[in-house]
mmCIF file of C-alpha atoms in Angstrom:
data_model
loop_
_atom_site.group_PDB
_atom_site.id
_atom_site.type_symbol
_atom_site.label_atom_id
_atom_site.label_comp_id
_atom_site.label_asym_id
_atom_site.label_seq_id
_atom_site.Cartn_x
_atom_site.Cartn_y
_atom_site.Cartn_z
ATOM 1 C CA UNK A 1 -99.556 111.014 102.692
ATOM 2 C CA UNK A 2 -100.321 111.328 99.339
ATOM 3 C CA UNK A 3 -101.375 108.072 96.895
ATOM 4 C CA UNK A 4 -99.550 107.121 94.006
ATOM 5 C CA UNK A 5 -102.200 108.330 91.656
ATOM 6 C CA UNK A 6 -102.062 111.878 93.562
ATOM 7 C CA UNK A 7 -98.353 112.104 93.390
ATOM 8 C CA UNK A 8 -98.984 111.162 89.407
ATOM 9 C CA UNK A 9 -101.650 113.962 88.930
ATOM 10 C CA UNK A 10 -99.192 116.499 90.711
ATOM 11 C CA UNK A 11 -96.318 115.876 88.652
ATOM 12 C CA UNK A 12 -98.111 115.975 85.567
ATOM 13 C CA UNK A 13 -99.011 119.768 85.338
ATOM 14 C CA UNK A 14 -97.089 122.622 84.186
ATOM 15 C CA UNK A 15 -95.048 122.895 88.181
ATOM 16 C CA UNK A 16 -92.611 120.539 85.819
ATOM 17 C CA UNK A 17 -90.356 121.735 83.652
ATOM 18 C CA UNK A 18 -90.175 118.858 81.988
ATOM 19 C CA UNK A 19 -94.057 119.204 80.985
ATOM 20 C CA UNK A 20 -93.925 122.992 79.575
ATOM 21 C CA UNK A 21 -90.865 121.368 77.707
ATOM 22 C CA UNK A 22 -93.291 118.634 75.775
ATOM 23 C CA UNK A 23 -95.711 121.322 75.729
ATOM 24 C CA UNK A 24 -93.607 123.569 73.952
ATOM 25 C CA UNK A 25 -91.966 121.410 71.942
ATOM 26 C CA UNK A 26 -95.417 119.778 70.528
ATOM 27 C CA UNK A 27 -96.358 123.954 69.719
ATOM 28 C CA UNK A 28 -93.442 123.981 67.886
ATOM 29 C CA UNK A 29 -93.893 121.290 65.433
ATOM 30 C CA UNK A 30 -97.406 122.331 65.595
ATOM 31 C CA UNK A 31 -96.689 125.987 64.366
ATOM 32 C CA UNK A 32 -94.479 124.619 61.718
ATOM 33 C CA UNK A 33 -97.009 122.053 60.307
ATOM 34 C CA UNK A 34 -99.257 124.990 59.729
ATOM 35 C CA UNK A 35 -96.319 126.861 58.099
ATOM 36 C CA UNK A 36 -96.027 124.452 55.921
ATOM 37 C CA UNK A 37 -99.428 123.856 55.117
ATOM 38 C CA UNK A 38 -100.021 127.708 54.504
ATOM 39 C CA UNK A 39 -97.341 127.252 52.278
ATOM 40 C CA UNK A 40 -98.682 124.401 50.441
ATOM 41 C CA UNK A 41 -102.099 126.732 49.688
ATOM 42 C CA UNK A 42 -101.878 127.615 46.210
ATOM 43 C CA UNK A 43 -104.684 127.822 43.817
ATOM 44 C CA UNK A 44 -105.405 124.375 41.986
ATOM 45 C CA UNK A 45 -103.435 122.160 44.769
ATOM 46 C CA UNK A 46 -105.754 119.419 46.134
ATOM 47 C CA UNK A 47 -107.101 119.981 49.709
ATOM 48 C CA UNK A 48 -106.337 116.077 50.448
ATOM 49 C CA UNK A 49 -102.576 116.652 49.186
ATOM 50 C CA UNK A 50 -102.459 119.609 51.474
ATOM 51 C CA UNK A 51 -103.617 118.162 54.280
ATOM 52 C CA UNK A 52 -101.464 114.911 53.526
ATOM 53 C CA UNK A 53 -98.136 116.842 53.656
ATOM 54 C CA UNK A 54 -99.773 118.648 57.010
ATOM 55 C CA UNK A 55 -99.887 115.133 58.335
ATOM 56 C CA UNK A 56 -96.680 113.095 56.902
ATOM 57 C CA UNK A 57 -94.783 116.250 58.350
ATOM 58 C CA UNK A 58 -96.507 116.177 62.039
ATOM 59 C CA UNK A 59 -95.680 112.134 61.535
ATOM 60 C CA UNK A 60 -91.640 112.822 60.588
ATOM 61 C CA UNK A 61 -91.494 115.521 63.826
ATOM 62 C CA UNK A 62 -93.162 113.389 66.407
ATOM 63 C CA UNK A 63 -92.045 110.428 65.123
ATOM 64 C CA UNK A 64 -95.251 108.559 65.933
ATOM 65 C CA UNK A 65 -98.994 108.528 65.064
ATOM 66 C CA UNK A 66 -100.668 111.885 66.280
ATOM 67 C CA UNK A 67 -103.449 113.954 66.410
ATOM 68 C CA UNK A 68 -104.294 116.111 62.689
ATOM 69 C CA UNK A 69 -107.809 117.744 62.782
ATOM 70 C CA UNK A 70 -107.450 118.732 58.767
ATOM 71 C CA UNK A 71 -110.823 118.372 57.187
ATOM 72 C CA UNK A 72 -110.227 116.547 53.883
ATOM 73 C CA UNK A 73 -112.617 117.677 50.981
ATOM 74 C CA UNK A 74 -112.146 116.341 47.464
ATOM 75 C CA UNK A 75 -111.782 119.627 45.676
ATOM 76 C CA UNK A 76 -109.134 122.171 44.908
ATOM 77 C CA UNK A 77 -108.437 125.143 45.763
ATOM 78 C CA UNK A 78 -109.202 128.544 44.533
ATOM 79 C CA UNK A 79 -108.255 131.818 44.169
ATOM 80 C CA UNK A 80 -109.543 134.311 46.649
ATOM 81 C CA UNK A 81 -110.745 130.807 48.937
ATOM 82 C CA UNK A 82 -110.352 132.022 52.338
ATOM 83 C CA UNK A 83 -108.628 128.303 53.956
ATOM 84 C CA UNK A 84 -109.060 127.694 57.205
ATOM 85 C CA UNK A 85 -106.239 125.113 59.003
ATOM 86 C CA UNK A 86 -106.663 123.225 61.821
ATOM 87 C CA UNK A 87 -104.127 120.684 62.905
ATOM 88 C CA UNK A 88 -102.263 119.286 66.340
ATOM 89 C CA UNK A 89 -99.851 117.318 67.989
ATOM 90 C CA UNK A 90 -98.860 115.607 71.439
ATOM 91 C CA UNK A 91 -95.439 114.672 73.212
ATOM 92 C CA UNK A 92 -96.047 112.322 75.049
ATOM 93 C CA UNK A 93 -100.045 113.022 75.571
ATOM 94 C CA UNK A 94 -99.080 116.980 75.945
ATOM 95 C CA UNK A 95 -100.843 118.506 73.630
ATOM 96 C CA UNK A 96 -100.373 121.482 71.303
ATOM 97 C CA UNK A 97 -103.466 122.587 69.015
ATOM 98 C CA UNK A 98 -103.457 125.857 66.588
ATOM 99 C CA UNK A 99 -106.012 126.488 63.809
ATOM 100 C CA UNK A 100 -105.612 129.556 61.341
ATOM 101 C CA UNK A 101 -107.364 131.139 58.504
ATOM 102 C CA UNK A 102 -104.901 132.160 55.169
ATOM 103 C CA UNK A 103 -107.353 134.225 52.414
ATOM 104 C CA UNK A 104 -105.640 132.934 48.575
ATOM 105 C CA UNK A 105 -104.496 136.244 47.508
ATOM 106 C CA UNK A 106 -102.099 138.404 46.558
ATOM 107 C CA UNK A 107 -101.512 142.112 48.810
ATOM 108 C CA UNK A 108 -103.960 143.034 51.330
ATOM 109 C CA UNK A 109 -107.361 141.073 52.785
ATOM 110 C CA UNK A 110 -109.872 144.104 52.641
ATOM 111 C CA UNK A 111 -114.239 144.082 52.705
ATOM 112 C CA UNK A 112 -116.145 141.737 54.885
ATOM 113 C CA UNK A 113 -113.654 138.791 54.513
ATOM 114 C CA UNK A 114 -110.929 141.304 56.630
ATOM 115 C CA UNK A 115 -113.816 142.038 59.213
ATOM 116 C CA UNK A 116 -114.425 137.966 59.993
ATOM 117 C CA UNK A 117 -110.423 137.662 60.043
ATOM 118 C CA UNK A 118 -110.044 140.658 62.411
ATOM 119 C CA UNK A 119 -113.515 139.882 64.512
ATOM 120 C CA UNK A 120 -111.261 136.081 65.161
ATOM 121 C CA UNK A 121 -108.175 137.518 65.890
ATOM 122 C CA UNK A 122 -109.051 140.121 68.084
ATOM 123 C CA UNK A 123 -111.424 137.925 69.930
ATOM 124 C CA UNK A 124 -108.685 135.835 70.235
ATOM 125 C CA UNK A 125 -106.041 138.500 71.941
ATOM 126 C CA UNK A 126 -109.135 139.497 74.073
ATOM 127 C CA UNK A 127 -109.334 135.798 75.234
ATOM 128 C CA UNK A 128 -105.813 135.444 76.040
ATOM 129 C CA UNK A 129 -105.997 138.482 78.173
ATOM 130 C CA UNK A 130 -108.745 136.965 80.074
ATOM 131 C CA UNK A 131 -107.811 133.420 80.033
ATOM 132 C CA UNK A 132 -105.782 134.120 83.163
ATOM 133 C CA UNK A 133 -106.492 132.792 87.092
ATOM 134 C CA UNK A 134 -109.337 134.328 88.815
ATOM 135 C CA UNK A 135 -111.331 135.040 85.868
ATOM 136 C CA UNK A 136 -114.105 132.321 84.997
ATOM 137 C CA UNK A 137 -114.972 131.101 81.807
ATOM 138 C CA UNK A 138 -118.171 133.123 81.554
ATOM 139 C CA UNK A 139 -116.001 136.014 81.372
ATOM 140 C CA UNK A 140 -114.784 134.786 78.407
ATOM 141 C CA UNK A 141 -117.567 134.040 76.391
ATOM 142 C CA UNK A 142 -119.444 137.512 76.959
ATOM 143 C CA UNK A 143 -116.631 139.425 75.850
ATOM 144 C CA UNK A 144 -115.762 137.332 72.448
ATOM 145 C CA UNK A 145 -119.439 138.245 71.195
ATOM 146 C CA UNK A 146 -118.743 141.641 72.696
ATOM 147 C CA UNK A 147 -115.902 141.678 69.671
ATOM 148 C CA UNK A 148 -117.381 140.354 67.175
ATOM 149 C CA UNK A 149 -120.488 142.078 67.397
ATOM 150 C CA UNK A 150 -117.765 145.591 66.980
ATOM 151 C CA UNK A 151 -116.846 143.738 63.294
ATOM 152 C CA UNK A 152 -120.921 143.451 62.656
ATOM 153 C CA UNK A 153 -120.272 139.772 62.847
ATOM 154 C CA UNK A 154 -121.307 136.749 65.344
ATOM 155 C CA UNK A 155 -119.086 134.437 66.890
ATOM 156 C CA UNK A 156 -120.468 130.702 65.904
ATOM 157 C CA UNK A 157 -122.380 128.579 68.033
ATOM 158 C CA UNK A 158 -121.573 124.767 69.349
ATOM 159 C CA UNK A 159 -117.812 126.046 69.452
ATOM 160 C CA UNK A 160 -115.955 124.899 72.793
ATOM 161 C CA UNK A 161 -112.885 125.448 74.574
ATOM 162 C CA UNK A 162 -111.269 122.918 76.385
ATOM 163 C CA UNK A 163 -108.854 122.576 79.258
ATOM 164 C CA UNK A 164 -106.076 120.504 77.995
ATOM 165 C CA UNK A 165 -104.259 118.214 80.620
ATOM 166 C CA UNK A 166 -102.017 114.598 79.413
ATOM 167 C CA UNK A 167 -103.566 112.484 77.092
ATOM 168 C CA UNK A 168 -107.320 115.153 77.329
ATOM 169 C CA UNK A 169 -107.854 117.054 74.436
ATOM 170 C CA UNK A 170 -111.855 117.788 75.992
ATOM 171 C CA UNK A 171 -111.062 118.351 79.600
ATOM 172 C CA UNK A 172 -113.570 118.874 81.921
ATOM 173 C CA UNK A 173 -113.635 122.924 82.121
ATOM 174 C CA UNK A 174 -115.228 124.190 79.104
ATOM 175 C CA UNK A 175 -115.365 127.872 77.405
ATOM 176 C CA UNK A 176 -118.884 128.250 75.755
ATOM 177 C CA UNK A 177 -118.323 130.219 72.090
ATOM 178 C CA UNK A 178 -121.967 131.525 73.019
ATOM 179 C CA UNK A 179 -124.268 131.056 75.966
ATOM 180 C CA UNK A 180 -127.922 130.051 75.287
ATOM 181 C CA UNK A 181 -130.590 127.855 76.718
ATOM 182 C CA UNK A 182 -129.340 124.993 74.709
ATOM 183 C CA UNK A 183 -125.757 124.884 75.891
ATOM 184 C CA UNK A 184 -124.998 125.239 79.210
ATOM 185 C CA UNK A 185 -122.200 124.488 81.549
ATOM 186 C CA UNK A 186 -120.766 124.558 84.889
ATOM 187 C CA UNK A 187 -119.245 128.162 86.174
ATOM 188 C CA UNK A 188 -115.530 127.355 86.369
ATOM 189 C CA UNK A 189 -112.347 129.390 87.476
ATOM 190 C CA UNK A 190 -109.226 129.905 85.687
ATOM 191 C CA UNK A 191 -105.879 128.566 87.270
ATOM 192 C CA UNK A 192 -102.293 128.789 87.438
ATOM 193 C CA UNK A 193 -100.699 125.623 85.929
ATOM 194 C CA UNK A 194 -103.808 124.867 83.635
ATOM 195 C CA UNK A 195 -103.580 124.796 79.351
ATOM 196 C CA UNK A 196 -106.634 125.962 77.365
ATOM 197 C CA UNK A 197 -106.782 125.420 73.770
ATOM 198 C CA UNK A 198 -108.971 128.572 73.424
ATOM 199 C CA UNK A 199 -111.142 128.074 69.946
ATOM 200 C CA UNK A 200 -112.747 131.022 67.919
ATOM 201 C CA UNK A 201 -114.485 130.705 65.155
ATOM 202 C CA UNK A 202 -116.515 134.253 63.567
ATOM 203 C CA UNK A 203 -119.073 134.506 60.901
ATOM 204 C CA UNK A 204 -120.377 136.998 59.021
ATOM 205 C CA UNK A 205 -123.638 135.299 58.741
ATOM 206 C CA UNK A 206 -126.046 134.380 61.608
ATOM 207 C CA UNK A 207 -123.393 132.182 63.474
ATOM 208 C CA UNK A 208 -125.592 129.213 63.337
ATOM 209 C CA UNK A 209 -123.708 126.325 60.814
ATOM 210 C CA UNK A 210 -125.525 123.283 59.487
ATOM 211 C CA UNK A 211 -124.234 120.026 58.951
ATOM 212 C CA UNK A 212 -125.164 119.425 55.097
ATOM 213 C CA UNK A 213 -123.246 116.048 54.566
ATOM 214 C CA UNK A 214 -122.026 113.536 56.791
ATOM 215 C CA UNK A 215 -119.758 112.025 54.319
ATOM 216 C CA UNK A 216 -117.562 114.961 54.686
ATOM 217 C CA UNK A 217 -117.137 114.500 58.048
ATOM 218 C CA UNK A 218 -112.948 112.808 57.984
ATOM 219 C CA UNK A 219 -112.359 113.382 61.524
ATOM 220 C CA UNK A 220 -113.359 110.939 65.013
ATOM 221 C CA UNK A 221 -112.162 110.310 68.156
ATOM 222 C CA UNK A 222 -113.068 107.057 70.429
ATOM 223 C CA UNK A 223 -115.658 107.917 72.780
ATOM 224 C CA UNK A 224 -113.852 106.008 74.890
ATOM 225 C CA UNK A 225 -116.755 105.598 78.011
ATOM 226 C CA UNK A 226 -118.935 103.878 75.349
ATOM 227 C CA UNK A 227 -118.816 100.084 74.971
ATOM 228 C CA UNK A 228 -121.464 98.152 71.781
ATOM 229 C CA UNK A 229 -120.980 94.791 69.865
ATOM 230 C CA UNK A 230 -120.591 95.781 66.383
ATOM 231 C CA UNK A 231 -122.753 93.882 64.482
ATOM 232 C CA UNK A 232 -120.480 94.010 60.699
ATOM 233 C CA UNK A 233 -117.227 92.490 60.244
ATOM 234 C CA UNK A 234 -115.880 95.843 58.488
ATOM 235 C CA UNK A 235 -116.895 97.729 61.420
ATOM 236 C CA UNK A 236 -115.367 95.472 63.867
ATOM 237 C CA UNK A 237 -112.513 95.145 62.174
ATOM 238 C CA UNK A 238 -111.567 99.242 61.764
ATOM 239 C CA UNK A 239 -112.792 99.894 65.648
ATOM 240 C CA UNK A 240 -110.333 97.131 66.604
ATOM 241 C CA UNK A 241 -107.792 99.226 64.215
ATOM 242 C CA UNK A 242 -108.955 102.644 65.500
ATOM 243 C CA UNK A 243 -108.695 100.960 69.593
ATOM 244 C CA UNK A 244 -104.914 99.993 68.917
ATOM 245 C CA UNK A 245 -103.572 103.200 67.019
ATOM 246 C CA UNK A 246 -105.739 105.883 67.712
ATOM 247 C CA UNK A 247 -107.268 104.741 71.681
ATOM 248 C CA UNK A 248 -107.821 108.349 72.895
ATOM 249 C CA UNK A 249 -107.069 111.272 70.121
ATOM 250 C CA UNK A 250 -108.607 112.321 67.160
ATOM 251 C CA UNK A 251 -107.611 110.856 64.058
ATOM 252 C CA UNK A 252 -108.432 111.419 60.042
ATOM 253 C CA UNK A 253 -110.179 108.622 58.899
ATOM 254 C CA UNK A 254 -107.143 109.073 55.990
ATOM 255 C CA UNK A 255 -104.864 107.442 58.718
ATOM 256 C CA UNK A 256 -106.648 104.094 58.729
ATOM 257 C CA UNK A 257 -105.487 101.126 56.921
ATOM 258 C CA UNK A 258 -108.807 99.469 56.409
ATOM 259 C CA UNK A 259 -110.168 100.441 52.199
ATOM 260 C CA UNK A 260 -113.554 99.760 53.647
ATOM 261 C CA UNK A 261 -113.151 102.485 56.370
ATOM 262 C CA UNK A 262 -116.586 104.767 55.472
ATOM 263 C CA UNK A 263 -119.138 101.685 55.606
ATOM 264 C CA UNK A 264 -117.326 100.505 58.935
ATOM 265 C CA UNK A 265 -117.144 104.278 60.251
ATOM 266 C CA UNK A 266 -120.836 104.403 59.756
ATOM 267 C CA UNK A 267 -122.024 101.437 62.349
ATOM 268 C CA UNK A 268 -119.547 103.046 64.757
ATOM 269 C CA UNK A 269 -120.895 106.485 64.935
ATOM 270 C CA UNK A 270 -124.052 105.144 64.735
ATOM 271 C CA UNK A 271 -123.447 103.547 67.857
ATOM 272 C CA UNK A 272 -121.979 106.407 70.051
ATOM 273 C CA UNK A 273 -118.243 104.734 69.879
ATOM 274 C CA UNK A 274 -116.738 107.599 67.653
ATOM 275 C CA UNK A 275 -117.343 111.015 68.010
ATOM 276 C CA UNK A 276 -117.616 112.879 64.497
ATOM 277 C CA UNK A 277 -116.232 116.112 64.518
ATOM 278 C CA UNK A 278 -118.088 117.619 61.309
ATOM 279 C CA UNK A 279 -117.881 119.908 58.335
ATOM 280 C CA UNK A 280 -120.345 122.666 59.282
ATOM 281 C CA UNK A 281 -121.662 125.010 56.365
ATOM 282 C CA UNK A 282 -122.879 129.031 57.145
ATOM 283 C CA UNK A 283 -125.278 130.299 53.920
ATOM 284 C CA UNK A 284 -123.630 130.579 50.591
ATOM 285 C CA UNK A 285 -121.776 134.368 50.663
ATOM 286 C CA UNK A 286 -121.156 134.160 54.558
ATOM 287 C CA UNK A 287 -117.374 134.355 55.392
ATOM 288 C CA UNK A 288 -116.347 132.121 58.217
ATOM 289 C CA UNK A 289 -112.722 132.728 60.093
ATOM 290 C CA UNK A 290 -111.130 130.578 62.867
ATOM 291 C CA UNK A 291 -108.204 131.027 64.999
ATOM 292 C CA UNK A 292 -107.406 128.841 67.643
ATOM 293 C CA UNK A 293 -104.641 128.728 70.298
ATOM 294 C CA UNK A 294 -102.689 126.489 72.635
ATOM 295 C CA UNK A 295 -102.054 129.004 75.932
ATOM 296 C CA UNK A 296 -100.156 127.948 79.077
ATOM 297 C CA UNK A 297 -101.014 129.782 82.560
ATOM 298 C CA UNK A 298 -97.725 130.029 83.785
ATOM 299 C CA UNK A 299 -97.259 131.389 87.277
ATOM 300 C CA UNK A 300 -95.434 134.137 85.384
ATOM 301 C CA UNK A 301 -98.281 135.400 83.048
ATOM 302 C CA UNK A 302 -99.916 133.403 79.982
ATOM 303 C CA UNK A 303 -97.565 132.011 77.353
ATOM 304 C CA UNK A 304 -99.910 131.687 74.065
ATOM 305 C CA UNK A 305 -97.531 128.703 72.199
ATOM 306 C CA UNK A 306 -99.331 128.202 68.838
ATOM 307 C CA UNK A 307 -99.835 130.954 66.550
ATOM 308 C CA UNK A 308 -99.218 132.136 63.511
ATOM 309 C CA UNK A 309 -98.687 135.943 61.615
ATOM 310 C CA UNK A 310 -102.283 137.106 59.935
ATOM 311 C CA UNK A 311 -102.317 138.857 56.770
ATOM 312 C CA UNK A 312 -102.378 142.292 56.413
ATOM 313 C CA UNK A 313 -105.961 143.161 57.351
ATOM 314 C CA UNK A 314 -108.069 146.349 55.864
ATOM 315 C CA UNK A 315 -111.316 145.605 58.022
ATOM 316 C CA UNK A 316 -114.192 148.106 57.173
ATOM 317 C CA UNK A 317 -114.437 148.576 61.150
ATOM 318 C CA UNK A 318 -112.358 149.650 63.935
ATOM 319 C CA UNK A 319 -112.617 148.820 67.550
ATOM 320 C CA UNK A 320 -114.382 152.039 69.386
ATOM 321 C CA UNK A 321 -115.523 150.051 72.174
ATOM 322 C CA UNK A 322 -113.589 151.618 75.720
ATOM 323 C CA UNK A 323 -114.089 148.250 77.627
ATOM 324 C CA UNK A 324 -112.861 146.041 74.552
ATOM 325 C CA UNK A 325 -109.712 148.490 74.053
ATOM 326 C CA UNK A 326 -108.867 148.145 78.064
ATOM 327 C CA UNK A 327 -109.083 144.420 77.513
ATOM 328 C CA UNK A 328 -106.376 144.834 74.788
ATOM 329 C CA UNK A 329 -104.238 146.831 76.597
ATOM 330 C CA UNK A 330 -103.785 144.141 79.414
ATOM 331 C CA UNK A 331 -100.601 142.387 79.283
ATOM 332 C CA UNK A 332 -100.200 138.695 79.596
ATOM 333 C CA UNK A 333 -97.322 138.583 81.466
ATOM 334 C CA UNK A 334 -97.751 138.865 85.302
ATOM 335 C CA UNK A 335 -94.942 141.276 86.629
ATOM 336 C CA UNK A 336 -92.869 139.493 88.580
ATOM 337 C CA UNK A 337 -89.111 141.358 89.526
ATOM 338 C CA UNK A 338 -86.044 139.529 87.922
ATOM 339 C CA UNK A 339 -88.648 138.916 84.794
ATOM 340 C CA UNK A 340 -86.293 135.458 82.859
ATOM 341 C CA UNK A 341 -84.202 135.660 79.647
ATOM 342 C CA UNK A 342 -86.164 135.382 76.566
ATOM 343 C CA UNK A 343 -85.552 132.382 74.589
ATOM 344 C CA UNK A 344 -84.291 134.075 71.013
ATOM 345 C CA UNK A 345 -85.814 132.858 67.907
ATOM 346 C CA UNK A 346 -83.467 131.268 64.832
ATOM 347 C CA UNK A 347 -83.096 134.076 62.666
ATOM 348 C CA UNK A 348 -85.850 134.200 60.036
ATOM 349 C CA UNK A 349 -88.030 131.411 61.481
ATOM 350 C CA UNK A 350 -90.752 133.410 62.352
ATOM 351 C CA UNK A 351 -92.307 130.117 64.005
ATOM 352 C CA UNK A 352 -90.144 129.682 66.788
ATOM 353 C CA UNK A 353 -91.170 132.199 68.805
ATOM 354 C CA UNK A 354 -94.805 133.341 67.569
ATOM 355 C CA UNK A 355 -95.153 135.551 70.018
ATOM 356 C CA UNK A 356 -94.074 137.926 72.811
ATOM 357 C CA UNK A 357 -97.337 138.479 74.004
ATOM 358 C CA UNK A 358 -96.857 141.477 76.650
ATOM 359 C CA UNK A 359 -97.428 143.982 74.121
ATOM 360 C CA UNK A 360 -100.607 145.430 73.905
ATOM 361 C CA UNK A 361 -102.149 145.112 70.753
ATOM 362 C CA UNK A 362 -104.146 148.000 68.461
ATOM 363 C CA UNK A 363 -108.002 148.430 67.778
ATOM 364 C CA UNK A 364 -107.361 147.305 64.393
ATOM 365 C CA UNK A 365 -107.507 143.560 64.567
ATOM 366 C CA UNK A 366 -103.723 143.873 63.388
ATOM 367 C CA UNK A 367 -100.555 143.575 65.983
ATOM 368 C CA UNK A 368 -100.254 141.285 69.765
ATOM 369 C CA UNK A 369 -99.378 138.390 69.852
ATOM 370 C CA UNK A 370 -100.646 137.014 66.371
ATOM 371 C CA UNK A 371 -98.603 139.229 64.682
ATOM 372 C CA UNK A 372 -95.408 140.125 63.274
#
């Protein structure tokens, strides 16, 4: 017989319709929100105004209180920036995450900017391919810096991807961005029915980001194994704001009600009960690019749900490497006969359908399943 909590943890996983539904319907506001956004990147607008509209819009969709990683910097932006967007939402605790980076300009992304851009995306397809059951997560890793390293740049360190299950944005099996000494975890194997959010982030320079300010940090989440009396009122009184509203998921520290947020925020990172997820800085003149991906392993192949088109990339390099093209040739799908209807996309809405992922894509860093 199986217990009550077993019969839960069953039901909950993609073997429901009902959960690839949530799933897919979180992906879609989520791929819309960064529509918008993109849209909303013009030079001279105000990061904080961007990333407000991100949120108000992932607030109207969801019609509650929900996860928006946005970093919020008090400074516009310029021409030739290259903007990199990072936002989510949950149904019901089933979560959809996408990040994206959108260069200010006019006709075609060319020079070392297009080679950090392509280096992201095609690590990206690469991942997808190999984000399937039976492959482990080492797998992974070694074949992102693989890519990169064709674009002459390095994937950055102290980047992880998750497994996503209800209600766990950091589940337990991780994807290391790069394996040293440092950073280590456990060996695991992909399988059917599991969600990554797979997370790529490429640099031009040596890969290794430092924090420079902690008052840019916006974004925490409740630690939420970690338990400390707060010693000042303010702080007590946003972590008892932050417990009711925002009990599991990350939150901007926009959201909260409280004017005195920062010097409350402060005691409470101090004391291990948020986690800080930080602005990181490369050298002035590196480029930095980041895709990231919501990607269900369905028992028919992997459906990548978040995405959006890239620019039209010139990179100075082109993929050479035989093992790296055979990983891009894989499909995602898993042939199975009878192969279902395809859900068609509104006309013109390029978000409602980001991708049809079976195709292989080119050495490029252009075409698959990020691109139109």
């Amino acid at each position: 017989m199986m217990s009550d909590e077993e019969r839960e943890e069953k039901e909950l996983d993609l073997t429901s319709p009902e959960v690839v539904t949530k799933y897919k319907s979180a992906a879609e506001i989520a791929n819309k929100a960064l529509q918008l956004v993109i849209s909303e990147c013009k030079p001279k607008a105000k990061i904080v105004d961007v990333c407000e509209k991100g949120d108000s819009f992932i607030r109207e969709q969801t019609g509650n209180v929900y996860k928006n990683a946005k970093k919020k910097i008090e400074r516009v932006l310029e021409e030739g920036d290259i903007v990199k967007i990072d936002l989510g939402c949950h149904i019901d605790g089933f979560i959809a995450v996408v990040a994206h980076t959108h260069v200010l300009q006019e006709g075609p992304v060319t020079g070392r900017a297009a080679d950090v851009i392509a280096a992201a995306n095609t690590a990206a397809e690469v991942a997808l391919r190999l984000v399937r059951p039976g492959k482990k997560n080492k797998d992974v890793t070694e074949a992102i810096q693989k890519v990169a390293a064709s674009y002459d740049c390095k994937i950055v360190e102290g980047v992880l991807s998750h497994q996503l299950k209800q209600f766990v944005i950091d589940g337990n099996k991780v994807v290391l961005s790069v394996a040293n000494p440092e950073t280590r975890v456990d060996e695991a194997e992909f399988e059917e029915n599991e969600v990554y959010s797979i997370d790529i982030v490429t640099s031009t320079g040596e890969g290794k980001p430092k924090l420079l300010d902690e008052k840019q940090t916006t974004i925490y989440k409740r630690a939420v194994d970690r338990n400390y009396h707060l010693k000042m009122k303010a702080s007590r009184f946003i972590f008892s704001e932050i417990t009711q509203r925002f009990p599991i998921m990350p939150f901007s520290a926009r959201a909260l009600e409280e004017k005195r947020a920062r010097l409350g925020l402060v005691e409470c990172v101090n004391h291990d009960l948020l986690q800080p997820y930080p602005v990181l800085h490369e050298k002035p003149g590196d480029y930095v690019a980041h895709i990231k991906f919501t990607v269900l392993l369905m028992p028919n192949g992997s459906d990548r749900v978040t995405s959006h088109p890239l620019q039209d990339l010139q990179p100075t390099k082109t993929i050479e490497d035989p093992e790296i093209k055979a990983w891009l040739a894989l499909g995602t799908k898993t042939k199975k006969k009878g192969g279902g209807k395809k859900k068609k996309g509104k006309k013109g809405d390029k978000t409602e359908d980001p991708k049809d992922a079976d195709e292989p894509m080119d050495a490029t860093g252009n075409g698959g399943a990020s691109q139109e």
